[in-house]
Coordinates of C-alpha atoms and ligand atoms in Angstrom, one line a residue:
M1 CA 50.4 -51.3 -4.5
P2 CA 50.3 -53.3 -0.2
E3 CA 48.9 -50.0 1.2
L4 CA 48.9 -49.2 5.5
P5 CA 46.3 -52.0 5.9
E6 CA 47.7 -54.5 4.6
V7 CA 51.4 -53.8 5.9
E8 CA 49.4 -53.3 9.5
T9 CA 47.7 -56.7 8.3
T10 CA 50.9 -58.8 8.0
R11 CA 53.1 -56.9 11.6
R12 CA 49.9 -58.6 13.3
G13 CA 50.1 -62.5 11.8
L14 CA 53.7 -62.1 12.0
E15 CA 54.6 -60.9 15.6
P16 CA 53.1 -64.3 17.4
L17 CA 54.9 -65.9 14.2
I18 CA 58.8 -63.8 15.2
V19 CA 58.9 -62.0 18.3
D20 CA 61.2 -63.5 20.6
K21 CA 62.7 -65.7 18.1
K22 CA 66.9 -66.5 17.9
I23 CA 68.0 -65.8 13.7
I24 CA 70.2 -68.6 12.7
S25 CA 71.3 -67.1 9.7
V26 CA 70.8 -64.8 6.7
H27 CA 70.4 -64.9 2.9
I28 CA 69.9 -62.9 0.0
Y29 CA 69.3 -64.5 -2.5
K30 CA 69.0 -60.8 -4.4
K31 CA 70.6 -57.7 -3.2
K32 CA 69.1 -54.9 -5.8
L33 CA 66.0 -54.7 -4.6
R34 CA 64.2 -50.6 -4.9
W35 CA 67.4 -50.2 -2.4
E36 CA 70.8 -52.5 -2.0
I37 CA 70.3 -55.0 0.8
P38 CA 72.9 -54.3 3.3
Q39 CA 75.5 -57.3 3.2
H40 CA 76.9 -56.7 7.0
L41 CA 73.2 -58.8 7.5
I42 CA 74.4 -61.9 7.7
A43 CA 76.8 -61.3 10.8
T44 CA 75.0 -58.6 11.8
L45 CA 71.6 -60.2 12.5
K46 CA 73.2 -63.6 13.0
N47 CA 72.3 -65.7 17.0
Q48 CA 70.4 -62.2 17.4
T49 CA 67.1 -62.6 18.7
I50 CA 63.7 -60.4 17.5
R51 CA 62.0 -58.4 19.8
K52 CA 59.5 -56.7 18.1
I53 CA 57.9 -55.8 15.5
S54 CA 56.3 -52.3 14.7
R55 CA 54.6 -50.3 12.4
R56 CA 55.4 -47.1 11.4
A57 CA 53.8 -45.0 7.6
K58 CA 54.1 -48.2 5.3
Y59 CA 57.2 -49.7 6.5
L60 CA 57.4 -52.9 9.0
L61 CA 60.6 -51.7 11.6
I62 CA 61.3 -54.9 12.8
D63 CA 63.9 -54.9 16.8
F64 CA 66.6 -56.5 17.8
S65 CA 68.9 -55.1 20.4
D66 CA 71.7 -53.1 18.6
G67 CA 69.3 -52.1 16.3
Q68 CA 66.2 -52.1 13.8
L69 CA 65.7 -54.0 9.9
V70 CA 63.4 -51.5 8.1
M71 CA 61.3 -52.8 5.7
H72 CA 58.9 -52.5 2.4
L73 CA 56.4 -54.2 1.0
G74 CA 56.5 -51.8 -2.3
M75 CA 54.2 -52.5 -4.7
T76 CA 54.5 -56.7 -5.0
G77 CA 56.3 -57.4 -2.1
S78 CA 54.6 -59.7 0.2
I79 CA 55.7 -62.0 4.1
S80 CA 56.0 -64.6 4.7
V81 CA 56.6 -67.7 7.7
V82 CA 56.8 -71.1 6.5
P83 CA 59.0 -74.4 7.8
I84 CA 62.2 -74.1 7.1
I85 CA 62.1 -77.4 4.9
E86 CA 59.6 -75.6 2.3
P87 CA 61.6 -74.8 -0.6
L88 CA 62.0 -71.4 -2.3
K89 CA 59.7 -69.6 -4.6
K90 CA 61.7 -67.6 -7.7
H91 CA 61.2 -64.2 -6.0
H92 CA 62.2 -64.5 -2.5
H93 CA 64.7 -62.5 -2.7
F94 CA 66.3 -62.5 1.3
E95 CA 64.9 -65.4 4.6
L96 CA 65.8 -65.2 7.3
K97 CA 66.3 -68.8 9.1
L98 CA 64.5 -68.9 12.6
D99 CA 65.6 -71.3 15.4
N100 CA 62.1 -73.4 15.3
S101 CA 62.9 -74.9 12.1
S102 CA 60.7 -71.8 10.2
S103 CA 62.2 -68.7 8.3
M104 CA 60.5 -65.5 7.0
R105 CA 60.9 -64.5 3.6
F106 CA 60.2 -62.4 0.9
H107 CA 58.7 -62.3 -1.8
D108 CA 58.9 -59.4 -4.1
P109 CA 58.1 -60.3 -8.4
R110 CA 59.0 -56.5 -8.8
R111 CA 61.3 -55.5 -6.5
F112 CA 60.4 -52.3 -5.7
G113 CA 60.2 -53.5 -1.7
S114 CA 62.8 -52.8 0.3
I115 CA 65.1 -54.2 3.7
L116 CA 67.1 -51.2 5.0
W117 CA 69.3 -51.1 8.4
Q118 CA 68.8 -48.1 11.2
K119 CA 71.1 -48.9 14.8
N120 CA 68.9 -47.6 17.4
D121 CA 71.3 -44.2 17.8
E122 CA 69.9 -43.3 14.2
E123 CA 67.5 -43.0 12.3
L124 CA 66.9 -42.7 7.8
S125 CA 66.0 -39.9 6.4
L126 CA 63.6 -41.6 4.4
L127 CA 61.5 -42.3 8.5
K128 CA 62.2 -38.9 9.7
K129 CA 60.2 -37.0 6.7
L130 CA 57.6 -38.6 7.7
G131 CA 53.7 -36.7 8.7
P132 CA 51.6 -38.7 12.2
E133 CA 50.1 -41.9 11.9
P134 CA 46.0 -41.9 11.2
L135 CA 45.1 -43.6 13.8
S136 CA 47.3 -41.7 16.2
Y137 CA 46.0 -39.5 18.4
E138 CA 48.9 -36.4 16.8
F139 CA 46.8 -37.3 14.4
D140 CA 43.4 -34.6 14.8
E141 CA 41.8 -32.1 13.4
N142 CA 44.0 -29.4 15.0
S143 CA 47.7 -30.6 13.4
L144 CA 45.2 -31.0 9.5
F145 CA 43.9 -27.3 10.0
N146 CA 46.5 -26.4 10.6
A147 CA 49.2 -27.6 8.2
S148 CA 46.6 -26.8 5.3
I149 CA 46.7 -22.8 6.5
G150 CA 47.9 -21.4 2.7
K151 CA 47.7 -24.5 1.1
T152 CA 45.7 -23.6 -2.2
K153 CA 45.9 -27.5 -3.6
N154 CA 43.1 -29.7 -3.1
I155 CA 42.4 -31.6 -0.5
K156 CA 41.9 -35.3 -1.7
T157 CA 46.5 -34.4 -2.8
F158 CA 46.4 -32.7 0.3
I159 CA 45.4 -35.4 3.1
M160 CA 47.8 -38.4 1.1
D161 CA 50.4 -35.9 1.5
S162 CA 52.5 -38.5 3.6
N163 CA 54.6 -35.3 5.1
I164 CA 50.8 -34.2 6.1
V165 CA 49.1 -38.2 7.1
V166 CA 51.5 -40.5 6.5
G167 CA 48.9 -44.1 5.2
V168 CA 46.0 -41.9 3.5
G169 CA 46.7 -43.9 -0.4
N170 CA 44.2 -43.6 -2.9
I171 CA 41.7 -45.4 -2.6
Y172 CA 40.6 -43.8 1.5
A173 CA 41.6 -40.8 -0.1
S174 CA 38.4 -41.4 -2.0
E175 CA 36.0 -43.2 0.5
S176 CA 37.0 -40.8 3.1
L177 CA 35.9 -38.2 2.0
F178 CA 32.9 -38.9 0.4
L179 CA 32.2 -40.3 3.8
A180 CA 32.9 -36.4 4.7
G181 CA 31.1 -35.0 2.5
I182 CA 33.2 -32.8 0.9
S183 CA 34.0 -32.8 -2.6
P184 CA 38.0 -33.9 -3.5
K185 CA 37.8 -30.5 -5.4
R186 CA 37.6 -28.2 -2.6
E187 CA 40.5 -26.9 -2.0
A188 CA 42.8 -27.7 1.3
G189 CA 43.4 -24.7 2.6
K190 CA 39.7 -22.9 2.4
T191 CA 38.4 -25.8 4.2
S192 CA 37.0 -25.2 8.1
K193 CA 38.1 -26.9 10.7
K194 CA 34.7 -28.2 11.7
R195 CA 35.2 -29.9 8.7
Y196 CA 38.0 -30.8 9.7
K197 CA 37.4 -33.0 12.3
I198 CA 35.1 -34.7 10.3
L199 CA 36.9 -35.7 7.9
V200 CA 39.6 -37.4 10.2
N201 CA 37.5 -39.2 12.4
C202 CA 35.8 -40.3 8.3
I203 CA 39.9 -41.5 7.8
K204 CA 40.6 -42.8 10.9
E205 CA 37.3 -45.6 10.9
V206 CA 38.0 -46.0 6.7
L207 CA 41.1 -47.8 7.5
S208 CA 39.9 -48.7 11.1
E209 CA 37.8 -51.1 9.1
S210 CA 39.7 -51.5 5.9
I211 CA 42.5 -53.1 9.1
N212 CA 39.2 -55.3 9.9
N213 CA 38.8 -56.4 7.5
G214 CA 42.9 -57.5 7.0
G215 CA 43.2 -55.1 4.4
T216 CA 41.7 -54.3 0.8
T217 CA 43.5 -53.4 -2.2
L218 CA 44.6 -56.4 -3.2
N219 CA 43.0 -59.0 -4.6
D220 CA 46.9 -61.3 -4.5
F221 CA 47.8 -60.5 -1.1
S222 CA 49.3 -62.7 0.7
N223 CA 48.8 -63.7 4.0
V224 CA 51.8 -64.2 6.9
D225 CA 51.1 -68.6 6.6
G226 CA 51.7 -68.1 2.1
E227 CA 47.7 -67.8 1.3
A228 CA 46.7 -65.5 -1.0
G229 CA 42.9 -63.9 0.3
Y230 CA 40.6 -62.8 -0.9
F231 CA 39.5 -59.8 1.4
Y232 CA 36.5 -57.2 0.7
Q233 CA 35.5 -53.9 1.9
I234 CA 32.5 -52.5 0.5
L235 CA 33.7 -48.9 -1.3
S236 CA 30.8 -45.8 -2.0
V237 CA 33.2 -44.1 -4.6
Y238 CA 35.9 -45.9 -5.6
D239 CA 35.6 -47.6 -8.8
R240 CA 32.8 -47.0 -8.9
K241 CA 32.5 -44.6 -11.5
D242 CA 29.0 -44.0 -13.3
M243 CA 26.6 -46.2 -10.9
P244 CA 24.4 -44.4 -8.4
C245 CA 25.8 -43.5 -5.4
N246 CA 24.8 -45.3 -2.3
R247 CA 23.3 -42.2 -0.3
C248 CA 21.6 -39.7 -2.8
S249 CA 21.4 -42.3 -6.5
G250 CA 23.3 -40.4 -8.0
T251 CA 25.3 -40.7 -10.4
I252 CA 29.0 -41.2 -9.0
K253 CA 31.9 -38.9 -10.9
K254 CA 35.4 -39.7 -11.5
I255 CA 38.0 -37.1 -12.8
V256 CA 41.6 -37.4 -12.5
Q257 CA 42.8 -35.4 -9.2
N258 CA 47.7 -35.2 -9.8
Q259 CA 47.4 -38.0 -11.8
R260 CA 45.3 -40.7 -10.0
A261 CA 41.7 -41.2 -9.7
T262 CA 39.1 -39.7 -7.8
Y263 CA 35.7 -40.9 -7.5
Y264 CA 32.9 -39.0 -5.8
C265 CA 29.6 -38.0 -6.1
P266 CA 29.2 -34.7 -7.0
K267 CA 25.8 -33.7 -4.9
C268 CA 26.9 -35.9 -1.7
Q269 CA 30.4 -34.0 -1.7
H270 CA 30.6 -30.1 -1.8
Ligands
ZN1 ZN1 25.3 -38.5 -3.5

């Protein structure tokens, strides 16, 4: 599943290819993704110029004069910009033909992705309820500590909650907690502000490193130029069950929390 770093990598790759380009035509080949692609986009976006591409959590936001296209890659989605003459593939569901003979295409075999529209004066409810961006100044030990007060759930599940902070996926949660020396089983509400400060820094570090590496979680992640990329980030605990901890030589354990696999070192994390 594309995580925040892959989405940010996609954004950075798309930016120079689509910003300031004008839409010649809009094509919806498969209407039903996670939700239906609004049919009005065909008329709304025609002859419009792309002003900006930004990201909020795992949503890509493409700005036009009247509103924003809101795209989510779901489980298997990817976006590429290719020459307009290149043949479509089976799972290309949406296409924006641009005025420089290139075309932006949305590819999604499992169709859990989404393409939505929000006008300038409205915000989709799914964006409204999101917590702060992990790499922003708003995400600090105060916001995290204050949100944790009274929370009895474990700290790993807590930091993966997008109402608390967005973009801390399963791999990043395990890795950040290891780096911070915090047990994933610790109760969120029983963690000191001092430890949250360390954790916040570790989350920022793990995500930044992954973004710099172009995303880590997918071995079939496609670059915006349509080429498959094989990105690799060294993982300290994730997917390393029964292997030696690289800090203490103890054994990495695997447990399940909130139906998700958690990896940690019982000796280094408490
Ligand atoms: Zn260890």
